mmCIF file of C-alpha atoms in Angstrom:
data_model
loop_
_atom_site.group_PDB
_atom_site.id
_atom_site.type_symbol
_atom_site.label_atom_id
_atom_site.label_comp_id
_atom_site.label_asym_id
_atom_site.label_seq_id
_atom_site.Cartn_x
_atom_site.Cartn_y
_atom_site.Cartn_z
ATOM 1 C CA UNK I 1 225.461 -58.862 84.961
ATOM 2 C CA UNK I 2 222.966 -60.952 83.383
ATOM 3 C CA UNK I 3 223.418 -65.131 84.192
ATOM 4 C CA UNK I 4 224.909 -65.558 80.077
ATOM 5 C CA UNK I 5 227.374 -62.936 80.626
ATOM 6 C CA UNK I 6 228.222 -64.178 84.352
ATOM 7 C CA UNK I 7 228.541 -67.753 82.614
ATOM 8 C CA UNK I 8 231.209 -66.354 79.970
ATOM 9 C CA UNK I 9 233.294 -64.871 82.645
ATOM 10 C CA UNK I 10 233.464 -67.078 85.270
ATOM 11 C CA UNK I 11 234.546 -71.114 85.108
ATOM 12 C CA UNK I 12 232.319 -72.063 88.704
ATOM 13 C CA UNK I 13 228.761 -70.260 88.429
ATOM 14 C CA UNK I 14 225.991 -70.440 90.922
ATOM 15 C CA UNK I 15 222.353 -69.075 89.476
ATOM 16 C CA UNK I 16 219.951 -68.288 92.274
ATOM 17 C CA UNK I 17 216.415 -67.680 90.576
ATOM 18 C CA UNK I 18 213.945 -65.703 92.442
ATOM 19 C CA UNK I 19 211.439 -62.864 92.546
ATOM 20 C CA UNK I 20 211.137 -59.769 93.924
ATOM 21 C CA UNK I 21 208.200 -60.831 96.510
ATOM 22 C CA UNK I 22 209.914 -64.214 97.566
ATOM 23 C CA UNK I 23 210.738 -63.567 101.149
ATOM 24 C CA UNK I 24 213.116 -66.847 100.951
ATOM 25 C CA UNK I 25 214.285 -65.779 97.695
ATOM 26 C CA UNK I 26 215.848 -61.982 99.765
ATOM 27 C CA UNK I 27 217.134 -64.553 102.181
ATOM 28 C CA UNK I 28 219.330 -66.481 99.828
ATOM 29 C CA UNK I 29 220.647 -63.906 98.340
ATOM 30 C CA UNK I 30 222.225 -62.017 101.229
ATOM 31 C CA UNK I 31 223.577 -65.527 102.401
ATOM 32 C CA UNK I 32 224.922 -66.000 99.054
ATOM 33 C CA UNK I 33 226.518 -61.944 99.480
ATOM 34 C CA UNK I 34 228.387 -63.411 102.687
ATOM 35 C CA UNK I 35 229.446 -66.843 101.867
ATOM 36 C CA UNK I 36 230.826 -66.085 97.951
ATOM 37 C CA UNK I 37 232.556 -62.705 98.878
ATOM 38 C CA UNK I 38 233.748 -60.257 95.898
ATOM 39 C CA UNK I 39 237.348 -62.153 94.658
ATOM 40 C CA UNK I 40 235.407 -66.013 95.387
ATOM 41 C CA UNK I 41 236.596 -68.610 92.792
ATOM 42 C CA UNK I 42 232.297 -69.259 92.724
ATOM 43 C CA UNK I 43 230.615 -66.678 91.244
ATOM 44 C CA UNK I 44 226.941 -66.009 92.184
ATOM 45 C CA UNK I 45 224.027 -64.046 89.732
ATOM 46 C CA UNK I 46 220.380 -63.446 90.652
ATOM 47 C CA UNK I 47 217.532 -64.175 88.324
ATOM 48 C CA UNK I 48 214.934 -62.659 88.837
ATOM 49 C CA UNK I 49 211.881 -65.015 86.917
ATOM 50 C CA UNK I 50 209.509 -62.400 86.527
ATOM 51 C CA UNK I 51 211.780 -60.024 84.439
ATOM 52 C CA UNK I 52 213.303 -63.218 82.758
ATOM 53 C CA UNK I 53 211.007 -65.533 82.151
ATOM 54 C CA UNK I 54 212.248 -67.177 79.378
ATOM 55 C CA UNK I 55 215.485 -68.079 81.160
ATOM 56 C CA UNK I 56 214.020 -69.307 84.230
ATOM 57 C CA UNK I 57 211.332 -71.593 81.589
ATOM 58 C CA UNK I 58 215.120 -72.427 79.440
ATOM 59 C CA UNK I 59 216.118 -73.937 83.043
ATOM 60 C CA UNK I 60 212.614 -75.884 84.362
ATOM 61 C CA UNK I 61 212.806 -73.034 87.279
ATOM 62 C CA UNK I 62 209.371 -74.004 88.866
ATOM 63 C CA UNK I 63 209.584 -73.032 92.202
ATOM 64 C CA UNK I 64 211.545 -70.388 93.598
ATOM 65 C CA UNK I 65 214.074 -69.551 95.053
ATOM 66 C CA UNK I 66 215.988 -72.479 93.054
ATOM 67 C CA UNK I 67 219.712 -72.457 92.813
ATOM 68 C CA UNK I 68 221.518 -73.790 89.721
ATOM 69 C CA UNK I 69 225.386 -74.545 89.950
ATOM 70 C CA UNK I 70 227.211 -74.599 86.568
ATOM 71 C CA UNK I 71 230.816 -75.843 85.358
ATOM 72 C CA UNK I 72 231.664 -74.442 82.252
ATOM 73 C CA UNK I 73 228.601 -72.943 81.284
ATOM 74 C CA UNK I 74 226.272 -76.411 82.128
ATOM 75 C CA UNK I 75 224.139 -77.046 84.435
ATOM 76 C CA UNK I 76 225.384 -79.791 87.135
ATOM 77 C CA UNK I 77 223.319 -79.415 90.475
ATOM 78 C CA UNK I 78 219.957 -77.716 91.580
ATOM 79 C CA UNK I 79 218.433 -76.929 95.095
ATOM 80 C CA UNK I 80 214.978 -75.825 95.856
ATOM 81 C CA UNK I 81 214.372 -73.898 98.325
ATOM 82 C CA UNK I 82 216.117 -72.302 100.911
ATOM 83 C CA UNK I 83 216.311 -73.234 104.424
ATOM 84 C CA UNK I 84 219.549 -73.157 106.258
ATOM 85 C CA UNK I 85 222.997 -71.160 105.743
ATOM 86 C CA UNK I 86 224.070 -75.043 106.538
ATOM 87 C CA UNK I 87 221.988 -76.277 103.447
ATOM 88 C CA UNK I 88 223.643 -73.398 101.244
ATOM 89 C CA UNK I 89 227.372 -74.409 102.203
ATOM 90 C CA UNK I 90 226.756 -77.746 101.697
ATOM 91 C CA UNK I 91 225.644 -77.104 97.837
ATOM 92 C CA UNK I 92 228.634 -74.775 96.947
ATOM 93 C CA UNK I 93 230.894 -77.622 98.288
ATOM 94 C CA UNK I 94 229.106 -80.018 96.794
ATOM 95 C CA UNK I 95 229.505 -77.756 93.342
ATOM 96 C CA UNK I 96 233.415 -77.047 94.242
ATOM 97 C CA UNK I 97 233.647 -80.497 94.442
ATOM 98 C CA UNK I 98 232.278 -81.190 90.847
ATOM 99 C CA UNK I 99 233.953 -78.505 89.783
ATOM 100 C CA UNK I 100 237.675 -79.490 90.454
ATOM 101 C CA UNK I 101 236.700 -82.860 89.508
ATOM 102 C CA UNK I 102 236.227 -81.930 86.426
ATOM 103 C CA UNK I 103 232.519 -83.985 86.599
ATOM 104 C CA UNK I 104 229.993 -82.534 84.046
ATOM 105 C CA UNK I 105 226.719 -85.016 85.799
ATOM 106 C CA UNK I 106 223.818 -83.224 86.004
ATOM 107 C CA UNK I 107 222.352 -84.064 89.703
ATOM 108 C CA UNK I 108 219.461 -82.982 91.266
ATOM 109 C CA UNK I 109 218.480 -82.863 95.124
#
């Protein structure tokens, strides 16, 4: 699924942009495979910036692997980088969070 169609289908979206050389980038995504399961009320896309460049440029992507949470088809939180299965819980809270409050902030860490 490509991120537009993931954003029409799902309310809580998170948008991890990468490449296919970006050793972190692998990382994150099997992390993001075990901690938003199939059935998860977060869904979770990969972007890959070299066959979509124009997305990741739509989204200031300028380092990878980024992740974008959206509510509602906006953008409301980023993360660079990827260090810790800690780090990555801590952002899908913090985007469950924004997204039962209803919040539409963008916020950047």
């Amino acid at each position: 699924m490509t991120l537009e169609q993931t954003l029409a289908a799902h309310r809580t979206v998170v948008a991890a942009f990468g490449s296919p050389w970006c050793a972190p980038c692998r990382a994150l995504e099997h992390a993001l495979e075990r901690e938003l399961p199939e059935g998860s009320p977060v869904a979770h896309v990969h972007v890959d910036i070299t066959a979509s460049p124009d997305t990741a440029l739509a989204y200031r992507i300028t380092a990878t692997p980024t992740l974008v949470g959206f509510v509602d088809g906006r953008p409301v939180l980023t993360r660079v980088g990827f260090s810790s299965v800690q780090g990555l819980r801590s952002f899908l809270g913090d985007l469950e969070r924004v997204s039962s409050s209803g919040a539409e902030r963008p916020h950047r860490r």
